[in-house]
Short mmCIF file of C-alpha atoms in Angstrom, two decimals:
data_model
loop_
_atom_site.label_atom_id
_atom_site.label_comp_id
_atom_site.label_asym_id
_atom_site.label_seq_id
_atom_site.Cartn_x
_atom_site.Cartn_y
_atom_site.Cartn_z
CA MET N 1 -9.52 200.23 -177.24
CA PRO N 2 -7.96 197.54 -175.02
CA LEU N 3 -4.20 197.19 -175.07
CA LEU N 4 -2.86 194.14 -176.90
CA THR N 5 -0.52 191.62 -175.36
CA ARG N 6 3.20 191.75 -176.10
CA ARG N 7 4.46 190.74 -179.52
CA LEU N 8 3.48 187.21 -180.54
CA ARG N 9 4.87 184.85 -183.13
CA SER N 10 3.54 185.24 -186.68
CA ALA N 11 0.81 182.82 -187.74
CA LEU N 12 -1.35 182.28 -190.80
CA LEU N 13 -4.91 183.55 -190.64
CA ALA N 14 -7.28 182.33 -193.35
CA THR N 15 -10.37 184.34 -194.07
CA ALA N 16 -13.16 183.93 -196.61
CA SER N 17 -12.39 187.19 -198.36
CA ALA N 18 -8.58 187.30 -198.28
CA THR N 19 -5.47 185.32 -197.63
CA LEU N 20 -3.42 187.32 -195.16
CA VAL N 21 -0.13 186.31 -193.58
CA ALA N 22 -0.57 187.75 -190.11
CA ALA N 23 0.57 187.76 -186.53
CA ALA N 24 -1.90 186.16 -184.13
CA LEU N 25 -3.58 189.13 -182.53
CA PRO N 26 -6.18 188.54 -179.83
CA ALA N 27 -9.62 188.95 -181.38
CA PRO N 28 -9.08 191.56 -184.10
CA GLU N 29 -12.37 193.13 -185.04
CA PRO N 30 -13.62 195.24 -187.96
CA LEU N 31 -14.65 198.71 -186.88
CA GLY N 32 -15.93 200.91 -189.69
CA ILE N 33 -17.13 204.49 -189.35
CA GLY N 34 -20.80 203.53 -189.34
CA ASP N 35 -21.77 204.34 -192.92
CA ARG N 36 -25.42 203.35 -193.22
CA LEU N 37 -24.87 201.36 -196.42
CA PHE N 38 -21.37 200.01 -195.66
CA PRO N 39 -21.11 199.97 -191.85
CA GLU N 40 -17.68 198.30 -191.73
CA LEU N 41 -16.12 200.52 -194.39
CA GLY N 42 -13.62 203.18 -193.32
CA ASN N 43 -11.92 203.29 -189.95
CA PRO N 44 -12.09 205.63 -186.94
CA GLY N 45 -9.23 207.32 -185.15
CA TYR N 46 -7.09 208.74 -187.93
CA ASP N 47 -7.12 210.93 -191.02
CA VAL N 48 -5.09 209.82 -194.04
CA LEU N 49 -3.07 212.60 -195.64
CA ALA N 50 -1.27 210.68 -198.39
CA TYR N 51 -0.80 207.23 -199.94
CA ASP N 52 2.34 206.03 -201.69
CA ILE N 53 1.55 202.80 -203.54
CA ALA N 54 4.29 200.78 -205.25
CA LEU N 55 3.15 197.91 -207.49
CA THR N 56 5.31 195.40 -209.36
CA TYR N 57 3.60 193.66 -212.28
CA ARG N 58 5.41 190.62 -213.65
CA GLY N 59 3.56 190.46 -216.95
CA SER N 60 0.63 188.17 -216.07
CA ASN N 61 -2.73 189.46 -214.90
CA THR N 62 -3.51 186.14 -213.21
CA GLU N 63 -0.66 186.43 -210.71
CA PRO N 64 -0.49 188.63 -207.59
CA LEU N 65 1.49 191.85 -207.81
CA ASP N 66 4.16 192.62 -205.22
CA ALA N 67 3.22 195.83 -203.44
CA VAL N 68 4.26 198.27 -200.77
CA THR N 69 1.63 200.70 -199.48
CA THR N 70 2.84 203.58 -197.35
CA ILE N 71 0.22 205.65 -195.56
CA ARG N 72 0.94 209.03 -194.02
CA ALA N 73 -1.81 210.00 -191.58
CA ARG N 74 -2.58 211.82 -188.36
CA THR N 75 -4.42 210.41 -185.37
CA THR N 76 -7.74 212.01 -184.46
CA ALA N 77 -8.30 209.93 -181.31
CA PRO N 78 -6.11 207.82 -178.99
CA LEU N 79 -5.26 204.51 -180.65
CA ASP N 80 -4.03 201.14 -179.37
CA ARG N 81 -5.01 199.35 -182.55
CA ILE N 82 -5.14 200.69 -186.07
CA ASN N 83 -7.64 199.25 -188.51
CA LEU N 84 -7.12 199.34 -192.27
CA ASP N 85 -9.52 198.07 -194.91
CA PHE N 86 -7.80 195.28 -196.86
CA ALA N 87 -9.34 192.12 -198.26
CA ARG N 88 -7.39 190.48 -201.07
CA GLY N 89 -3.69 189.85 -200.69
CA ALA N 90 -0.99 188.39 -198.48
CA VAL N 91 0.64 190.68 -195.93
CA GLN N 92 4.34 190.04 -195.25
CA ASP N 93 5.04 192.68 -192.62
CA VAL N 94 3.85 196.00 -191.27
CA GLU N 95 5.64 198.96 -189.73
CA VAL N 96 4.03 201.74 -187.73
CA ASN N 97 6.14 204.86 -187.17
CA GLY N 98 9.25 202.90 -188.11
CA GLN N 99 8.63 199.93 -185.80
CA SER N 100 7.59 196.43 -186.85
CA VAL N 101 4.19 195.56 -185.34
CA ASP N 102 1.84 192.62 -184.95
CA PHE N 103 -1.15 192.39 -187.23
CA GLY N 104 -4.21 190.25 -187.78
CA SER N 105 -7.34 190.16 -189.89
CA GLU N 106 -11.05 189.90 -189.43
CA ARG N 107 -13.44 189.87 -192.38
CA GLU N 108 -12.20 192.79 -194.54
CA ASP N 109 -10.09 194.61 -191.93
CA LEU N 110 -6.34 194.41 -191.40
CA VAL N 111 -5.80 195.19 -187.71
CA LEU N 112 -2.44 196.52 -186.49
CA GLN N 113 -1.13 196.81 -182.97
CA ALA N 114 0.28 200.26 -182.34
CA PRO N 115 3.86 200.15 -180.99
CA ARG N 116 2.56 202.16 -178.05
CA ARG N 117 -0.66 203.96 -177.20
CA LEU N 118 -0.86 206.83 -179.66
CA PRO N 119 -2.51 210.04 -178.48
CA ALA N 120 -4.72 212.14 -180.70
CA GLY N 121 -3.05 214.64 -182.99
CA VAL N 122 0.25 212.85 -183.70
CA PRO N 123 1.76 211.68 -187.00
CA LEU N 124 0.99 208.13 -188.05
CA ASN N 125 3.15 206.50 -190.71
CA ILE N 126 2.23 202.98 -191.81
CA THR N 127 4.11 200.77 -194.27
CA VAL N 128 2.50 197.51 -195.41
CA ARG N 129 4.42 195.04 -197.58
CA HIS N 130 1.86 192.85 -199.29
CA THR N 131 0.62 191.37 -202.51
CA SER N 132 -2.26 192.73 -204.57
CA ASP N 133 -4.25 189.90 -206.08
CA PRO N 134 -6.15 190.48 -209.34
CA ARG N 135 -7.84 187.11 -209.16
CA GLY N 136 -11.43 187.64 -208.18
CA SER N 137 -14.90 186.81 -209.31
CA GLY N 138 -18.31 188.28 -209.85
CA ASP N 139 -19.23 191.64 -208.40
CA ASP N 140 -16.28 192.12 -206.05
CA GLY N 141 -14.60 195.00 -207.89
CA GLY N 142 -11.00 196.10 -207.51
CA TRP N 143 -8.68 194.99 -210.29
CA VAL N 144 -10.25 194.49 -213.73
CA ARG N 145 -8.37 192.05 -215.90
CA THR N 146 -8.10 193.23 -219.50
CA ALA N 147 -6.93 191.43 -222.64
CA ASP N 148 -3.43 192.78 -222.11
CA GLY N 149 -3.15 193.72 -218.44
CA LEU N 150 -5.07 195.39 -215.63
CA ALA N 151 -7.14 198.43 -214.71
CA MET N 152 -8.97 199.45 -211.54
CA ALA N 153 -12.69 199.69 -210.81
CA ASN N 154 -12.89 200.41 -207.08
CA GLN N 155 -16.40 201.81 -206.69
CA ALA N 156 -18.06 201.60 -204.27
CA ASP N 157 -16.17 199.57 -201.67
CA ALA N 158 -13.39 197.78 -203.56
CA ALA N 159 -10.19 199.85 -203.29
CA HIS N 160 -9.26 197.73 -200.28
CA ARG N 161 -9.27 194.72 -202.58
CA VAL N 162 -6.24 196.34 -204.24
CA PHE N 163 -4.34 198.12 -201.45
CA PRO N 164 -4.68 198.66 -197.66
CA SER N 165 -6.53 201.90 -197.06
CA ASN N 166 -9.13 203.87 -195.18
CA ASP N 167 -11.62 202.98 -197.87
CA HIS N 168 -14.36 205.57 -197.51
CA PRO N 169 -14.87 208.73 -199.62
CA SER N 170 -15.02 210.91 -196.50
CA ASP N 171 -11.25 210.43 -196.04
CA LYS N 172 -9.66 211.85 -199.19
CA ALA N 173 -5.88 211.98 -199.56
CA TYR N 174 -3.08 212.68 -202.02
CA PHE N 175 -1.72 209.71 -203.97
CA THR N 176 1.62 208.69 -205.45
CA PHE N 177 1.72 205.58 -207.65
CA ARG N 178 4.94 203.76 -208.57
CA ILE N 179 4.25 201.01 -211.09
CA THR N 180 6.98 198.68 -212.26
CA ALA N 181 6.21 196.60 -215.35
CA PRO N 182 8.04 194.91 -218.26
CA HIS N 183 9.36 197.32 -220.89
CA ARG N 184 6.83 196.20 -223.50
CA LEU N 185 3.94 197.50 -221.38
CA THR N 186 2.76 200.99 -220.48
CA ALA N 187 1.64 201.99 -217.00
CA VAL N 188 -0.58 205.02 -216.39
CA ALA N 189 -2.22 206.23 -213.19
CA ALA N 190 -4.32 209.06 -211.81
CA GLY N 191 -2.54 212.40 -211.68
CA LEU N 192 0.47 213.59 -213.63
CA PRO N 193 3.65 211.71 -214.56
CA VAL N 194 6.59 212.47 -212.28
CA GLU N 195 9.30 210.06 -213.41
CA LYS N 196 9.98 207.15 -215.74
CA ALA N 197 13.02 205.04 -214.88
CA ARG N 198 14.31 202.01 -216.78
CA HIS N 199 16.18 199.30 -214.90
CA GLY N 200 17.03 195.89 -216.26
CA SER N 201 14.06 194.46 -218.15
CA SER N 202 11.50 196.68 -216.41
CA THR N 203 10.39 200.30 -216.27
CA THR N 204 9.04 202.11 -213.22
CA TRP N 205 6.43 204.79 -213.88
CA THR N 206 5.64 207.32 -211.16
CA TYR N 207 2.46 209.43 -211.04
CA ARG N 208 1.23 211.86 -208.42
CA THR N 209 -2.08 213.64 -207.84
CA GLU N 210 -2.18 217.38 -207.24
CA HIS N 211 -5.57 217.20 -205.52
CA PRO N 212 -6.90 214.86 -202.82
CA MET N 213 -8.75 211.78 -204.04
CA ALA N 214 -11.15 209.25 -202.56
CA THR N 215 -9.85 205.69 -202.60
CA GLU N 216 -12.75 204.52 -204.76
CA LEU N 217 -11.58 206.85 -207.53
CA ALA N 218 -7.98 205.61 -207.79
CA GLN N 219 -6.89 204.34 -211.20
CA VAL N 220 -3.90 202.37 -212.44
CA SER N 221 -3.74 200.95 -215.96
CA ILE N 222 -1.10 198.44 -217.10
CA GLY N 223 -1.10 197.04 -220.61
CA SER N 224 -0.07 197.24 -224.26
CA SER N 225 -1.38 200.77 -224.41
CA ALA N 226 -0.96 203.87 -226.51
CA VAL N 227 -1.17 207.25 -224.80
CA ALA N 228 -2.61 210.04 -226.94
CA HIS N 229 -1.92 213.60 -225.84
CA ARG N 230 -3.90 216.72 -226.68
CA THR N 231 -4.73 220.07 -225.07
CA GLY N 232 -7.94 221.11 -223.40
CA PRO N 233 -9.24 224.50 -222.21
CA HIS N 234 -6.69 226.83 -220.59
CA GLY N 235 -3.84 224.57 -221.72
CA LEU N 236 -5.13 221.60 -219.69
CA PRO N 237 -3.14 218.44 -220.53
CA VAL N 238 -5.49 215.77 -221.86
CA ARG N 239 -4.21 212.21 -222.20
CA ASP N 240 -6.16 209.18 -223.38
CA VAL N 241 -5.01 205.62 -222.75
CA VAL N 242 -6.19 203.02 -225.26
CA PRO N 243 -5.22 199.57 -226.53
CA ALA N 244 -2.39 200.32 -228.97
CA ALA N 245 -4.00 198.31 -231.78
CA ASP N 246 -7.20 200.39 -231.54
CA ARG N 247 -5.78 203.90 -231.37
CA GLU N 248 -6.82 205.03 -234.86
CA LYS N 249 -10.25 203.42 -234.59
CA LEU N 250 -10.97 205.20 -231.31
CA GLU N 251 -9.49 208.59 -232.20
CA PRO N 252 -12.76 210.08 -233.59
CA TRP N 253 -14.26 209.65 -230.12
CA LEU N 254 -11.25 210.65 -228.09
CA GLU N 255 -10.70 213.88 -229.98
CA ARG N 256 -14.07 215.11 -228.71
CA THR N 257 -12.93 215.41 -225.10
CA PRO N 258 -11.65 219.03 -225.30
CA ALA N 259 -15.06 220.12 -226.60
CA HIS N 260 -16.76 218.21 -223.79
CA LEU N 261 -14.56 220.02 -221.27
CA GLU N 262 -15.46 223.39 -222.77
CA TRP N 263 -19.16 222.51 -222.66
CA MET N 264 -19.02 221.58 -218.97
CA GLU N 265 -16.94 224.63 -218.04
CA ARG N 266 -19.56 226.93 -219.57
CA ARG N 267 -22.12 225.46 -217.17
CA VAL N 268 -20.31 224.87 -213.88
CA GLY N 269 -16.94 226.58 -214.03
CA ARG N 270 -13.34 225.62 -214.57
CA TYR N 271 -12.31 221.95 -214.60
CA PRO N 272 -11.12 221.12 -211.06
CA PHE N 273 -8.06 218.87 -211.66
CA GLU N 274 -4.59 218.84 -213.19
CA THR N 275 -5.38 216.61 -216.19
CA TYR N 276 -8.16 214.59 -217.78
CA GLY N 277 -8.57 211.78 -220.22
CA VAL N 278 -10.32 208.56 -221.16
CA LEU N 279 -9.03 205.08 -220.34
CA VAL N 280 -10.34 202.47 -222.77
CA ALA N 281 -9.99 198.93 -221.41
CA ASP N 282 -10.07 195.88 -223.66
CA SER N 283 -12.45 194.17 -221.26
CA PRO N 284 -16.16 193.29 -221.43
CA ILE N 285 -17.10 195.55 -218.51
CA GLY N 286 -20.70 196.66 -218.67
CA PHE N 287 -20.20 200.10 -217.14
CA ALA N 288 -18.17 203.29 -217.30
CA LEU N 289 -16.49 204.71 -214.21
CA GLU N 290 -15.39 208.23 -213.28
CA THR N 291 -11.97 207.38 -211.86
CA GLN N 292 -10.28 210.68 -211.02
CA THR N 293 -8.58 212.40 -213.99
CA LEU N 294 -8.89 209.22 -216.12
CA SER N 295 -12.43 207.91 -216.73
CA LEU N 296 -12.71 204.17 -217.42
CA PHE N 297 -14.71 202.76 -220.38
CA GLY N 298 -14.89 199.33 -221.95
CA LYS N 299 -13.78 199.23 -225.58
CA THR N 300 -17.11 197.92 -226.88
CA PHE N 301 -18.82 201.07 -225.67
CA PHE N 302 -17.10 202.89 -228.54
CA THR N 303 -17.19 200.09 -231.11
CA GLU N 304 -20.77 198.83 -230.69
CA PRO N 305 -22.60 200.09 -233.82
CA ALA N 306 -26.02 199.98 -232.16
CA TYR N 307 -25.21 202.94 -229.90
CA PRO N 308 -26.29 206.29 -231.43
CA ARG N 309 -23.59 208.91 -231.63
CA TRP N 310 -25.47 211.26 -229.30
CA TYR N 311 -25.68 208.50 -226.70
CA VAL N 312 -21.94 207.76 -226.66
CA ASP N 313 -21.18 211.47 -226.54
CA SER N 314 -23.56 212.07 -223.63
CA VAL N 315 -22.21 209.18 -221.55
CA MET N 316 -18.70 210.57 -222.06
CA VAL N 317 -20.04 213.84 -220.65
CA HIS N 318 -21.67 211.93 -217.77
CA GLU N 319 -18.28 210.59 -216.63
CA LEU N 320 -16.64 213.95 -217.20
CA ALA N 321 -19.32 215.70 -215.10
CA HIS N 322 -18.39 213.40 -212.24
CA GLN N 323 -14.98 215.06 -212.06
CA TRP N 324 -16.86 218.02 -210.51
CA PHE N 325 -19.74 216.07 -208.92
CA GLY N 326 -18.43 213.09 -206.99
CA ASN N 327 -14.69 213.51 -207.47
CA SER N 328 -13.85 217.11 -206.59
CA VAL N 329 -16.93 217.25 -204.36
CA SER N 330 -17.13 213.75 -202.88
CA PRO N 331 -20.08 212.32 -200.94
CA ALA N 332 -19.84 212.52 -197.16
CA SER N 333 -21.55 209.12 -196.99
CA TRP N 334 -22.72 206.56 -199.52
CA SER N 335 -26.31 207.63 -198.88
CA ASP N 336 -25.31 210.88 -200.64
CA LEU N 337 -24.62 208.94 -203.86
CA TRP N 338 -27.49 210.75 -205.61
CA LEU N 339 -25.41 213.94 -205.51
CA ASN N 340 -22.86 212.18 -207.74
CA GLU N 341 -25.12 210.28 -210.08
CA GLY N 342 -28.02 212.69 -210.19
CA HIS N 343 -25.78 215.56 -211.27
CA ALA N 344 -23.85 213.48 -213.81
CA THR N 345 -27.15 212.27 -215.28
CA TRP N 346 -28.44 215.85 -215.36
CA TYR N 347 -25.55 217.06 -217.53
CA GLU N 348 -25.65 213.89 -219.62
CA ALA N 349 -29.33 214.57 -220.37
CA ARG N 350 -28.74 218.24 -221.18
CA TYR N 351 -25.90 217.36 -223.54
CA ALA N 352 -27.94 214.62 -225.21
CA GLU N 353 -30.76 217.07 -225.82
CA GLU N 354 -28.37 219.32 -227.76
CA ARG N 355 -26.96 216.44 -229.82
CA GLY N 356 -30.09 214.75 -231.11
CA GLY N 357 -31.21 212.76 -228.10
CA PRO N 358 -34.52 213.14 -226.27
CA THR N 359 -35.36 216.51 -224.77
CA LEU N 360 -34.64 217.04 -221.09
CA GLU N 361 -38.35 217.52 -220.40
CA ARG N 362 -39.24 214.27 -222.13
CA ARG N 363 -36.61 212.35 -220.19
CA MET N 364 -37.69 213.86 -216.89
CA ARG N 365 -41.37 213.20 -217.61
CA GLU N 366 -40.54 209.55 -218.25
CA ALA N 367 -38.48 209.46 -215.06
CA TYR N 368 -41.41 210.96 -213.14
CA LYS N 369 -43.70 208.24 -214.48
CA LEU N 370 -41.33 205.55 -213.19
CA SER N 371 -40.23 207.28 -210.00
CA ASP N 372 -42.66 205.70 -207.53
CA GLY N 373 -41.62 202.26 -208.78
CA TRP N 374 -37.95 203.14 -208.39
CA ARG N 375 -38.57 204.34 -204.84
CA ALA N 376 -40.45 201.16 -203.98
CA ASP N 377 -37.63 198.99 -205.37
CA GLY N 378 -34.59 200.95 -204.23
CA GLY N 379 -35.66 203.51 -201.65
CA PRO N 380 -35.81 207.31 -202.10
CA PRO N 381 -32.87 209.07 -203.78
CA ALA N 382 -31.12 210.26 -200.59
CA HIS N 383 -31.94 207.19 -198.49
CA PRO N 384 -31.36 204.30 -200.90
CA HIS N 385 -31.55 200.66 -199.97
CA GLY N 386 -28.25 198.87 -199.57
CA PRO N 387 -26.94 196.61 -202.32
CA THR N 388 -28.48 193.20 -202.78
CA PRO N 389 -26.32 190.59 -201.03
CA GLY N 390 -23.74 189.26 -203.47
CA GLN N 391 -24.53 192.03 -205.99
CA LYS N 392 -22.61 195.08 -204.84
CA LEU N 393 -23.23 197.05 -208.02
CA SER N 394 -26.97 196.85 -207.39
CA LEU N 395 -26.46 199.94 -205.22
CA PHE N 396 -26.38 201.89 -208.49
CA ARG N 397 -30.11 201.82 -209.20
CA PRO N 398 -32.21 204.11 -211.42
CA VAL N 399 -33.45 206.03 -208.36
CA VAL N 400 -30.01 207.63 -207.85
CA TYR N 401 -29.45 208.29 -211.59
CA ASP N 402 -32.55 209.60 -213.36
CA GLY N 403 -34.27 209.71 -209.98
CA GLY N 404 -31.55 212.03 -208.71
CA ALA N 405 -31.70 214.13 -211.87
CA LEU N 406 -35.45 214.39 -211.36
CA VAL N 407 -34.81 215.98 -207.96
CA LEU N 408 -32.62 218.58 -209.67
CA TYR N 409 -35.27 219.21 -212.32
CA ALA N 410 -37.91 219.76 -209.62
CA LEU N 411 -35.57 222.14 -207.78
CA ARG N 412 -34.95 224.17 -210.93
CA GLN N 413 -38.68 224.33 -211.56
CA GLU N 414 -39.14 225.59 -207.99
CA ILE N 415 -36.39 228.23 -207.78
CA GLY N 416 -35.91 229.15 -211.45
CA ALA N 417 -33.12 228.49 -213.93
CA ARG N 418 -30.97 231.46 -212.93
CA ALA N 419 -30.87 230.56 -209.23
CA PHE N 420 -30.33 226.90 -210.09
CA ASP N 421 -27.33 227.66 -212.30
CA ARG N 422 -25.87 229.81 -209.53
CA LEU N 423 -26.39 226.96 -207.08
CA GLU N 424 -24.51 224.51 -209.30
CA ARG N 425 -21.50 226.79 -209.72
CA THR N 426 -21.44 227.70 -206.03
CA TRP N 427 -21.72 224.05 -204.94
CA VAL N 428 -18.62 222.89 -206.81
CA ARG N 429 -16.66 225.99 -205.83
CA ALA N 430 -17.55 225.92 -202.12
CA HIS N 431 -16.81 222.21 -201.66
CA ARG N 432 -13.92 221.75 -204.08
CA ASP N 433 -11.39 219.08 -202.97
CA SER N 434 -13.65 218.18 -200.07
CA THR N 435 -16.75 216.19 -199.15
CA ALA N 436 -20.34 217.31 -198.76
CA SER N 437 -23.69 215.88 -197.77
CA THR N 438 -27.31 216.11 -198.84
CA ALA N 439 -27.92 218.41 -195.87
CA ASP N 440 -25.15 220.71 -197.15
CA PHE N 441 -26.85 220.84 -200.56
CA THR N 442 -30.21 221.70 -199.00
CA ARG N 443 -28.66 224.50 -196.92
CA LEU N 444 -26.87 225.99 -199.92
CA ALA N 445 -29.97 225.78 -202.12
CA SER N 446 -32.00 227.52 -199.40
CA GLY N 447 -29.43 230.28 -199.07
CA ILE N 448 -29.35 230.95 -202.81
CA ALA N 449 -33.14 230.78 -203.14
CA GLY N 450 -33.55 233.14 -200.17
CA ARG N 451 -36.03 230.81 -198.44
CA ASP N 452 -35.99 227.55 -196.54
CA LEU N 453 -36.28 224.66 -199.01
CA THR N 454 -36.00 221.90 -196.41
CA ALA N 455 -39.65 220.83 -196.55
CA PHE N 456 -39.72 220.99 -200.34
CA LEU N 457 -36.55 218.94 -200.82
CA ASP N 458 -37.34 216.45 -198.04
CA GLY N 459 -40.25 215.08 -200.03
CA TRP N 460 -38.15 214.73 -203.17
CA LEU N 461 -35.14 213.26 -201.39
CA TYR N 462 -36.68 211.08 -198.67
CA GLY N 463 -40.34 210.52 -199.54
CA LYS N 464 -41.72 207.08 -200.36
CA LYS N 465 -43.87 208.72 -203.02
CA THR N 466 -42.82 211.26 -205.63
CA PRO N 467 -44.16 214.77 -204.88
CA PRO N 468 -46.07 216.79 -207.48
CA MET N 469 -43.77 218.34 -210.10
CA PRO N 470 -43.76 222.15 -209.98
CA GLY N 471 -45.05 223.60 -213.23
CA HIS N 472 -46.33 220.22 -214.47
CA PRO N 473 -49.58 219.40 -212.65
CA ASP N 474 -50.44 216.95 -215.44
CA TRP N 475 -47.45 214.67 -214.75
CA SER N 476 -48.33 211.42 -213.04
CA SER N 477 -46.38 208.46 -211.70
CA ALA N 478 -47.33 204.94 -212.68
CA LYS N 479 -48.26 202.65 -209.80
CA PRO N 480 -45.48 200.22 -208.89
CA ALA N 481 -46.11 196.69 -210.14
#
């Protein structure tokens, strides 16, 4: 990268996506790591080891939070400039390795001038003092405003709307959260509690993860919440965070989590993190989200009487299954999303079958019928189309959910149930706390099956048309409309 000129006076840079107070850098530019679906997401030249994120909430979810984000990283290439993903907040100042530096913004990147040319392989410590703005609209993601506070929904590319980061799942890191809020509120975050300190009219809550986490999986909840504690398998601490007024109403659902954990462990092995629980937000969100160690649900998901019991139960298992598939084993790129959603849907469907829902075969036969239409609309499972402009959540189409589960069903039909179960357990064990790709899955499946499955899986993962289903020559796919 070209060297920047000497330090310049600070100036205000206005962008369409963020309001950043910045020094006037010559032509800052977004870089990205070249993800096919989000080409400007993530940043080259460094590997983040840990985040320390301090947030101060004043009591209103319509006002920006004061924040300090400290990033401990290591360079992987020589750097003159350092790009961070950050899109919604005002930056007051930035330090790199203890020195104040110039900074600027372009689209959704915060661009820093290194104090000197940094060689590869050296420590990189960045401190950004900024605000974190919960005011947003539409499909942007990031902070979710609840009836009594805030929660996070950062998938797929929205963590940088909350804090500066290398916002791509391929760069996982450890997290510490320090949340200061008025005494009347409760703050909870991913990981385990470390400290709770009262000072004046506020309390600071500190949480820390014991395993690396992708930025899109970070969770912080602030509100008038009750925290219910129970014990899962092997003494695992389970904590649920719910609106205090709804604790008794929600308890019949929350108390099921230990049994869900036991069910998943019997199929794929021991739960991979230090704690688990359900976060119920008093917000009309139309989705659930597998934020690491604390899955997010909207309250109406549990209170809507039209939902059958088996359905609610199975969706809870879907988000729990993500703790193995997507969280512990994260996608190497967003094109590998089917590995997350296909597996979570697979275990959701198997659980539903046992609890009064449709059989797995029936669900997969229906998915097969619709599969060609899904591929036409959204691309094949492992090469999905990007999100519709202005509708970021449209990335999460049926082709990566039931379409991804259909790939797994076809694979089990091809290699047999015993080999398939071995593959599932080996996958989450071999790639625990790391990232993996569709190519990695194909290689592992071939090794366990004892034969090359590349040609077989290529059709299922990348074909425009759905291949014939092994063992079901009578299954047919409806023609796309």
